[in-house]
Short mmCIF file of C-alpha atoms in Angstrom, two decimals:
data_model
loop_
_atom_site.label_atom_id
_atom_site.label_comp_id
_atom_site.label_asym_id
_atom_site.label_seq_id
_atom_site.Cartn_x
_atom_site.Cartn_y
_atom_site.Cartn_z
CA MET A 5 -0.06 -0.01 0.00
CA ILE A 6 2.42 2.68 1.24
CA ASN A 7 5.87 2.33 -0.26
CA SER A 8 7.61 5.11 1.78
CA LEU A 9 6.88 7.84 4.32
CA PHE A 10 8.62 11.15 4.47
CA ILE A 11 8.13 13.67 7.29
CA MET A 12 9.23 17.13 6.01
CA SER A 13 9.55 20.56 7.48
CA SER A 14 7.66 23.51 5.95
CA GLY A 15 10.93 24.36 4.22
CA GLY A 16 11.11 20.99 2.42
CA CYS A 17 13.82 19.44 4.57
CA VAL A 18 13.26 15.74 5.07
CA ILE A 19 13.35 14.95 8.92
CA ILE A 20 12.33 11.32 8.86
CA GLU A 21 12.08 8.81 6.09
CA LYS A 22 10.76 5.21 6.44
CA HIS A 23 10.67 2.68 3.60
CA TRP A 24 8.67 -0.53 3.44
CA LYS A 25 8.56 -1.60 -0.20
CA GLY A 26 11.99 -0.90 -1.57
CA LYS A 27 13.62 2.41 -1.10
CA VAL A 28 12.17 5.44 -2.76
CA PRO A 29 14.96 7.95 -3.46
CA ARG A 30 14.92 11.01 -1.39
CA HIS A 31 14.90 13.24 -4.44
CA ILE A 32 11.31 12.03 -5.00
CA ALA A 33 10.25 13.94 -1.88
CA ASP A 34 12.27 16.95 -3.07
CA ASP A 35 10.51 16.73 -6.38
CA PHE A 36 7.17 16.73 -4.68
CA TYR A 37 8.14 19.83 -2.73
CA SER A 38 9.51 21.72 -5.83
CA GLU A 39 6.81 20.75 -8.09
CA PHE A 40 3.74 21.20 -5.92
CA VAL A 41 4.51 23.11 -2.72
CA MET A 42 6.83 25.78 -3.90
CA PRO A 43 4.42 27.22 -6.64
CA CYS A 44 1.84 27.76 -3.93
CA GLU A 45 1.68 30.41 -1.31
CA SER A 46 1.63 27.68 1.42
CA ALA A 47 1.41 23.91 1.68
CA LYS A 48 -2.26 24.22 2.62
CA ASP A 49 -2.94 25.14 -1.02
CA VAL A 50 -1.70 21.80 -2.27
CA LEU A 51 -4.23 19.16 -3.07
CA PRO A 52 -3.97 16.16 -0.63
CA VAL A 53 -3.54 13.78 -3.50
CA VAL A 54 -1.27 14.49 -6.53
CA THR A 55 0.55 12.36 -9.06
CA SER A 56 3.94 12.83 -10.81
CA GLY A 57 5.36 10.31 -13.15
CA LYS A 58 4.87 6.79 -11.66
CA HIS A 59 4.38 8.01 -8.21
CA ILE A 60 1.22 8.95 -6.28
CA PHE A 61 1.68 11.42 -3.40
CA VAL A 62 -0.78 11.60 -0.48
CA HIS A 63 -0.10 14.08 2.33
CA ILE A 64 -1.48 15.79 5.34
CA LEU A 65 -0.33 18.74 7.36
CA HIS A 66 0.30 18.94 11.10
CA CYS A 67 1.54 22.29 12.38
CA ASP A 68 4.53 23.02 10.17
CA LEU A 69 5.15 19.50 9.15
CA ILE A 70 4.26 17.66 5.93
CA PHE A 71 3.52 13.89 6.30
CA LEU A 72 4.05 12.57 2.88
CA ALA A 73 3.03 8.95 1.78
CA VAL A 74 4.53 7.86 -1.63
CA LEU A 75 2.73 5.12 -3.50
CA SER A 76 3.60 3.30 -6.73
CA GLN A 77 0.16 2.03 -7.37
CA GLU A 78 -3.50 3.00 -6.70
CA ALA A 79 -4.91 2.51 -3.19
CA PRO A 80 -7.90 3.73 -1.17
CA VAL A 81 -6.91 7.38 -0.71
CA MET A 82 -9.12 7.93 2.30
CA MET A 83 -7.47 5.01 4.08
CA ILE A 84 -4.00 6.37 3.34
CA ILE A 85 -5.09 9.73 4.83
CA GLU A 86 -6.52 7.99 7.82
CA ILE A 87 -3.30 6.07 8.32
CA LEU A 88 -1.26 9.31 8.19
CA GLN A 89 -3.57 10.93 10.74
CA ARG A 90 -3.32 7.95 12.98
CA ILE A 91 0.60 8.15 12.86
CA VAL A 92 0.31 11.90 13.80
CA ASP A 93 -2.04 11.06 16.68
CA THR A 94 0.18 8.26 17.99
CA LEU A 95 3.35 10.41 17.76
CA ASP A 96 1.51 13.25 19.52
CA LYS A 97 0.61 10.99 22.39
CA TYR A 98 4.24 9.75 22.64
CA LEU A 99 6.00 13.01 22.21
CA ASP A 100 3.34 15.35 23.70
CA ASP A 101 3.76 17.68 20.73
CA VAL A 102 4.81 16.68 17.18
CA THR A 103 7.35 19.30 16.12
CA GLU A 104 10.53 19.27 14.09
CA ASP A 105 12.50 19.49 17.31
CA SER A 106 10.65 16.73 19.11
CA LEU A 107 11.14 14.42 16.10
CA ARG A 108 14.97 15.17 15.97
CA ASP A 109 15.12 14.60 19.73
CA HIS A 110 13.39 11.28 19.54
CA PHE A 111 14.56 9.68 16.23
CA VAL A 112 14.81 6.20 17.63
CA THR A 113 11.27 6.29 19.20
CA THR A 114 9.78 7.60 15.99
CA TYR A 115 11.35 4.88 13.82
CA GLU A 116 10.42 2.15 16.31
CA LEU A 117 6.82 3.29 16.27
CA LEU A 118 6.66 3.40 12.43
CA GLU A 119 8.14 -0.21 12.41
CA GLU A 120 5.32 -1.30 14.63
CA VAL A 121 2.22 0.49 13.24
CA LEU A 122 2.82 -0.54 9.64
CA ASP A 123 3.99 -3.74 8.17
CA ASP A 124 4.99 -3.93 4.49
CA GLY A 125 3.17 -0.59 4.14
CA PHE A 126 -0.15 -1.92 5.51
CA PRO A 127 -1.68 -0.83 8.91
CA MET A 128 -1.00 -3.13 11.78
CA SER A 129 -1.97 -1.78 15.15
CA PHE A 130 -2.45 1.74 16.48
CA GLU A 131 -3.64 0.54 19.91
CA LEU A 132 -1.70 2.72 22.35
CA ASN A 133 -1.61 0.28 25.25
CA LEU A 134 -0.04 -2.41 22.95
CA LEU A 135 2.41 0.00 21.48
CA LYS A 136 3.58 1.13 24.87
CA ASP A 137 4.48 -2.51 25.64
CA LEU A 138 6.57 -2.68 22.54
CA VAL A 139 8.01 0.79 22.40
CA PRO A 140 8.42 2.64 25.80
CA PRO A 141 7.50 6.32 25.71
CA PRO A 142 10.51 8.59 26.02
CA SER A 143 9.52 10.22 29.28
CA LEU A 144 11.37 10.96 32.52
CA SER A 145 8.49 9.87 34.48
CA LYS A 146 8.83 6.28 32.86
CA LEU A 147 12.44 6.14 34.15
CA LEU A 148 11.44 7.39 37.66
CA ASP A 149 8.69 4.82 37.86
CA ARG A 150 11.18 1.95 37.20
CA ILE A 151 13.48 3.32 40.02
CA ARG A 152 10.69 4.29 42.50
CA PRO A 153 7.38 2.41 41.91
CA ASP A 154 4.22 4.21 42.88
CA THR A 155 1.30 2.38 44.48
CA SER A 156 -1.10 4.16 42.16
CA SER A 157 0.71 2.78 39.15
CA PRO A 158 -0.58 -0.63 37.88
CA SER A 159 1.51 -3.72 38.28
CA VAL A 160 0.94 -5.85 35.20
CA ASN A 161 1.58 -9.24 33.65
CA LEU A 162 1.82 -9.11 29.89
CA ASP A 163 0.92 -12.66 29.35
CA ASN A 164 -2.49 -14.42 29.32
CA SER A 165 -4.62 -11.47 28.43
CA PRO A 166 -7.81 -12.44 26.64
CA VAL A 167 -7.87 -9.18 24.68
CA PRO A 168 -5.03 -7.38 22.77
CA TRP A 169 -5.88 -3.95 24.02
CA ARG A 170 -5.75 -4.62 27.75
CA LYS A 171 -2.81 -6.07 29.86
CA TYR A 172 -3.52 -8.92 32.29
CA GLY A 173 -3.12 -8.35 36.01
CA LEU A 174 -3.74 -4.66 36.12
CA LYS A 175 -4.04 -3.38 39.83
CA TYR A 176 -4.98 0.01 41.12
CA ALA A 177 -5.30 1.33 44.61
CA ASN A 178 -8.17 3.61 43.52
CA ASN A 179 -10.48 2.26 40.87
CA GLU A 180 -12.22 4.91 38.71
CA ILE A 181 -13.65 5.42 35.16
CA PHE A 182 -14.53 8.76 33.61
CA PHE A 183 -16.66 9.56 30.46
CA ASP A 184 -16.52 12.78 28.50
CA ILE A 185 -19.31 13.43 25.98
CA VAL A 186 -17.92 15.94 23.45
CA GLU A 187 -20.07 17.32 20.66
CA GLU A 188 -19.20 19.58 17.77
CA LEU A 189 -21.63 21.84 15.83
CA HIS A 190 -21.03 22.25 12.09
CA THR A 191 -23.32 24.98 10.73
CA VAL A 192 -23.79 27.52 8.06
CA LEU A 193 -25.99 30.63 8.72
CA ASP A 194 -27.12 33.51 6.42
CA ASN A 195 -26.46 37.10 7.45
CA GLU A 196 -29.87 37.24 9.18
CA GLY A 197 -29.11 34.24 11.44
CA LYS A 198 -31.15 31.66 9.53
CA VAL A 199 -29.76 28.20 9.64
CA LEU A 200 -28.83 27.01 6.09
CA SER A 201 -27.24 23.66 7.28
CA SER A 202 -26.60 22.10 10.66
CA GLU A 203 -25.01 18.96 11.81
CA VAL A 204 -23.71 17.63 15.12
CA GLU A 205 -20.79 15.22 15.43
CA GLY A 206 -19.85 13.74 18.81
CA LYS A 207 -17.62 11.26 20.60
CA ILE A 208 -17.34 9.68 23.96
CA GLU A 209 -13.93 9.78 25.52
CA CYS A 210 -13.13 7.28 28.32
CA ASN A 211 -10.39 7.16 30.88
CA SER A 212 -10.27 3.81 32.72
CA LYS A 213 -8.13 3.04 35.71
CA LEU A 214 -9.66 -0.29 36.79
CA THR A 215 -8.24 -3.32 38.35
CA GLY A 216 -8.46 -6.73 36.72
CA MET A 217 -10.59 -7.58 33.58
CA PRO A 218 -13.76 -5.56 34.11
CA ASP A 219 -16.79 -5.91 31.87
CA VAL A 220 -18.44 -2.41 31.69
CA HIS A 221 -21.95 -1.77 30.74
CA VAL A 222 -23.22 1.73 29.77
CA GLN A 223 -26.80 2.68 29.23
CA PHE A 224 -28.02 5.91 27.60
CA LEU A 225 -31.02 8.03 28.41
CA ASN A 226 -31.74 9.01 24.74
CA SER A 227 -29.68 6.71 22.42
CA GLU A 228 -32.19 7.52 19.58
CA ILE A 229 -30.11 10.50 18.69
CA PHE A 230 -27.25 8.24 17.29
CA ASP A 231 -27.14 8.10 13.55
CA ASP A 232 -23.79 6.89 11.99
CA VAL A 233 -21.53 5.45 14.71
CA TYR A 234 -18.05 3.97 15.05
CA PHE A 235 -16.56 2.12 17.95
CA HIS A 236 -13.24 1.30 19.64
CA PRO A 237 -12.49 -2.40 19.00
CA CYS A 238 -13.20 -3.16 22.63
CA VAL A 239 -17.00 -2.50 22.18
CA ASN A 240 -19.41 -5.35 21.53
CA VAL A 241 -21.20 -4.16 18.39
CA THR A 242 -23.86 -6.92 18.45
CA LYS A 243 -24.88 -5.84 22.00
CA PHE A 244 -25.21 -2.18 20.80
CA GLU A 245 -27.24 -3.13 17.75
CA SER A 246 -29.73 -5.12 19.92
CA SER A 247 -30.08 -2.93 22.91
CA ARG A 248 -28.42 0.46 22.13
CA CYS A 249 -26.09 -0.15 25.10
CA LEU A 250 -22.34 -0.27 25.24
CA GLN A 251 -20.62 -3.38 26.59
CA PHE A 252 -16.78 -3.40 26.62
CA ILE A 253 -13.69 -4.46 28.42
CA PRO A 254 -11.78 -1.13 28.45
CA PRO A 255 -8.18 -0.43 27.60
CA ASP A 256 -6.20 0.96 30.39
CA GLY A 257 -6.02 4.78 30.33
CA GLY A 258 -7.64 7.19 27.94
CA PHE A 259 -9.17 6.22 24.58
CA THR A 260 -12.11 7.16 22.33
CA LEU A 261 -14.95 4.75 23.16
CA MET A 262 -17.28 5.71 20.35
CA GLY A 263 -18.09 8.43 17.82
CA TYR A 264 -21.28 9.34 16.25
CA SER A 265 -23.26 11.78 14.03
CA ALA A 266 -26.72 13.03 15.42
CA VAL A 267 -30.00 12.47 13.55
CA GLU A 268 -31.44 15.35 11.93
CA GLN A 269 -34.00 17.34 13.93
CA THR A 270 -37.09 19.19 12.66
CA GLN A 271 -35.71 22.19 14.58
CA PRO A 272 -32.04 22.40 13.39
CA TYR A 273 -29.26 22.44 15.99
CA GLN A 274 -27.98 25.85 16.77
CA ALA A 275 -25.57 27.70 19.03
CA PRO A 276 -26.88 29.31 22.19
CA PHE A 277 -25.85 32.87 21.02
CA TYR A 278 -26.21 35.04 18.02
CA VAL A 279 -23.64 36.88 15.81
CA GLN A 280 -24.82 39.67 13.62
CA PRO A 281 -22.22 40.91 11.03
CA GLN A 282 -22.54 43.84 8.68
CA ILE A 283 -19.82 44.16 6.15
CA GLY A 284 -19.55 46.63 3.39
CA PHE A 285 -16.96 48.09 1.01
CA GLY A 286 -16.79 51.28 -0.93
CA ASP A 287 -14.12 53.35 -2.74
CA GLY A 288 -10.94 53.28 -0.75
CA GLY A 289 -12.11 51.24 2.20
CA GLY A 290 -15.00 49.61 4.07
CA ARG A 291 -16.66 48.97 7.38
CA VAL A 292 -17.18 45.90 9.54
CA SER A 293 -19.68 45.91 12.40
CA ILE A 294 -20.31 42.72 14.53
CA MET A 295 -22.61 42.28 17.48
CA ALA A 296 -22.77 39.05 19.60
CA GLY A 297 -24.75 37.86 22.63
CA LEU A 298 -26.73 35.10 24.22
CA ARG A 299 -30.25 34.37 23.20
CA GLY A 300 -33.19 32.43 24.66
CA GLY A 301 -33.03 29.49 22.32
CA GLY A 302 -30.09 27.11 21.77
CA LEU A 303 -28.90 24.38 23.96
CA GLY A 304 -28.87 23.27 27.65
CA LYS A 305 -29.36 25.63 30.54
CA GLY A 306 -29.49 29.33 29.70
CA ASP A 307 -27.34 30.12 32.69
CA ASP A 308 -24.30 28.18 31.29
CA PRO A 309 -21.80 30.75 29.96
CA VAL A 310 -20.29 30.38 26.62
CA THR A 311 -16.60 30.54 26.70
CA ASP A 312 -13.53 30.86 24.37
CA VAL A 313 -15.67 32.77 21.79
CA LYS A 314 -13.56 33.78 18.84
CA ILE A 315 -14.67 35.55 15.66
CA THR A 316 -12.49 35.74 12.55
CA VAL A 317 -13.24 37.72 9.45
CA PRO A 318 -10.94 37.06 6.52
CA MET A 319 -10.34 40.24 4.48
CA PRO A 320 -9.67 40.51 0.77
CA PRO A 321 -5.91 40.56 -0.20
CA THR A 322 -6.19 44.28 -1.19
CA VAL A 323 -6.94 45.29 2.40
CA ASP A 324 -3.74 46.73 3.97
CA SER A 325 -4.85 47.87 7.39
CA CYS A 326 -7.79 48.04 9.84
CA THR A 327 -8.71 50.37 12.78
CA LEU A 328 -10.50 48.31 15.40
CA ASP A 329 -12.74 49.20 18.34
CA VAL A 330 -14.29 46.56 20.61
CA SER A 331 -16.47 46.77 23.69
CA GLN A 332 -15.26 43.34 25.04
CA GLY A 333 -12.09 41.23 24.65
CA ASN A 334 -9.24 41.91 22.24
CA ALA A 335 -9.16 42.37 18.50
CA MET A 336 -6.34 42.63 16.02
CA PHE A 337 -5.70 42.65 12.33
CA ASP A 338 -3.30 39.75 11.37
CA TYR A 339 -1.26 41.24 8.47
CA SER A 340 0.16 37.82 7.51
CA THR A 341 -3.23 36.21 6.95
CA ARG A 342 -5.30 39.39 6.27
CA GLU A 343 -7.79 38.44 9.02
CA ILE A 344 -9.63 40.50 11.63
CA VAL A 345 -9.44 38.22 14.80
CA TRP A 346 -11.73 39.09 17.74
CA GLU A 347 -11.06 37.16 20.98
CA VAL A 348 -14.46 37.90 22.53
CA GLY A 349 -14.02 35.61 25.54
CA LYS A 350 -17.00 34.76 27.71
CA LEU A 351 -20.68 35.45 26.92
CA SER A 352 -23.00 35.37 29.91
CA LYS A 353 -26.34 36.78 31.00
CA ASN A 354 -26.72 40.22 32.71
CA LYS A 355 -24.02 41.62 30.59
CA SER A 356 -24.29 44.01 27.63
CA SER A 357 -23.76 42.47 24.22
CA PRO A 358 -20.18 42.85 23.00
CA SER A 359 -19.66 44.58 19.68
CA LEU A 360 -16.74 45.23 17.27
CA THR A 361 -16.33 48.09 14.74
CA ALA A 362 -13.67 48.19 12.10
CA ASN A 363 -12.79 50.79 9.57
CA VAL A 364 -11.00 48.99 6.68
CA HIS A 365 -8.45 50.51 4.48
CA VAL A 366 -7.89 49.26 0.93
CA ARG A 367 -4.77 49.92 -1.15
CA SER A 368 -5.22 53.16 -3.27
CA ASP A 369 -4.24 51.33 -6.45
CA ALA A 370 -6.75 48.38 -5.87
CA PRO A 371 -10.34 48.23 -7.07
CA LYS A 372 -13.26 48.01 -4.67
CA PRO A 373 -13.47 44.39 -3.27
CA SER A 374 -16.33 42.57 -5.06
CA VAL A 375 -16.70 39.64 -2.59
CA ILE A 376 -18.19 40.00 0.96
CA PRO A 377 -16.19 37.68 3.24
CA PRO A 378 -17.85 35.12 5.54
CA VAL A 379 -17.56 35.28 9.37
CA LEU A 380 -15.98 32.29 11.13
CA VAL A 381 -16.95 31.58 14.83
CA SER A 382 -15.50 29.30 17.37
CA PHE A 383 -16.68 28.65 20.92
CA ARG A 384 -17.12 26.04 23.71
CA GLN A 385 -19.69 25.49 26.51
CA SER A 386 -19.21 23.14 29.42
CA THR A 387 -21.75 20.92 31.12
CA THR A 388 -24.08 20.78 28.14
CA SER A 389 -24.48 18.93 24.76
CA PHE A 390 -26.27 19.88 21.64
CA THR A 391 -28.26 16.63 21.53
CA GLY A 392 -28.91 16.27 25.24
CA LEU A 393 -27.30 12.87 25.23
CA LYS A 394 -26.73 11.52 28.75
CA ILE A 395 -25.30 8.48 30.29
CA ASP A 396 -27.99 6.97 32.45
CA ASN A 397 -26.21 4.00 34.17
CA VAL A 398 -22.72 2.52 34.32
CA THR A 399 -22.41 -1.00 35.78
CA LEU A 400 -19.31 -3.27 36.25
CA LEU A 401 -19.26 -7.00 35.93
CA ASN A 402 -16.55 -9.61 36.57
CA GLU A 403 -15.13 -7.60 39.49
CA LYS A 404 -16.32 -7.26 43.16
CA TYR A 405 -15.10 -3.57 43.74
CA ARG A 406 -17.22 -0.54 43.18
CA PRO A 407 -15.34 2.11 41.16
CA TYR A 408 -15.82 5.82 41.19
CA LYS A 409 -17.71 6.89 38.01
CA GLY A 410 -17.73 10.33 36.50
CA VAL A 411 -19.55 11.71 33.50
CA ARG A 412 -19.36 15.28 32.04
CA SER A 413 -20.40 16.83 28.74
CA MET A 414 -18.98 19.66 26.52
CA SER A 415 -20.14 21.36 23.32
CA LYS A 416 -18.00 23.30 21.00
CA SER A 417 -17.91 24.63 17.50
CA GLY A 418 -16.76 22.74 14.49
CA HIS A 419 -17.19 24.53 11.12
CA PHE A 420 -19.22 27.57 12.10
CA ILE A 421 -19.67 29.89 9.15
CA ILE A 422 -21.90 32.97 8.83
CA ARG A 423 -22.43 34.29 5.26
CA SER A 424 -22.26 38.03 5.42
CA LYS A 425 -24.36 38.59 2.32
#
């Protein structure tokens, strides 16, 4: 499937290269960069799949790094992209942050991981608990644990485990399991606030610190909201299909238990606040006016504040400066990206609606902008979910102890776009 993998810096320097089916010369990666990346303003403008000669290039971006897979024959492209993303996620969990410096500092660990996750260019296992047995994470705490064992750390036996994702003989002094319901809203609104499209995607993150080999059962209050679903390999899919309950023997530590998209509602999902933009351009400049605030509709309890609100307005390339005035938060004009970025902060009741006013200056030799830019919004809200999904009951079988169980919800923005005109 994948012949070779190159991890490159934003400047085209190859940091890591790994070959599975023969050795692809390094100049092939250089050719990709010179032929496809250099003619563009940034690597973001390059299509994820391109061809040159007899080679097929599939790549993703992470921070300032390019993860480039080189193929010699056709393969399922979405699978290749998913493999690259899994590699990034695995490295991120091992190195805390995947950067050029962290890769150079941990060459050996990176190569060992690539050796384990792929075999002959095909995916083998990205199960973190299994990988940690094969490739120890390069952390100081790991070394300290070997010298000074902690009673809260599990003592394990690597043999005789009935499932590949969980070690046999795990022991904890304090047994606990936590669930996080995280939902994202993807929506497009018109300039009057009418919902043009709306979709909610969610996932349930689990963090398990349980002794032995527990069989966990999770029941939901309103499982009818599930549409398309995917599960961690530990989940009994047959049980879910018959009873809409989750039954699983959890891996040790944190993992994504399941993901889902929510069924469409007669009343579309929407954010608990409004954003009203007014953008116009004339000769020599323009004006941007934005107001935001909570409204009575939306999700969850009205008293829950909306936090981390950020509003971004991409300006036409002919705009050279902006004069900004805000009633709340901080705003700036990013000259490198030509964007107005307004860090609103928190929206809560009993406060006046925050507003932004910007006078836009266009280059004197440039014509009047013909396109009104969209407005991009991001936010998060704790303790609530868009769908109202709740975990009703968590029971534990196969073990005699009673663990501490915690559940919390969080909603946040995904692709949140407001068309200004």
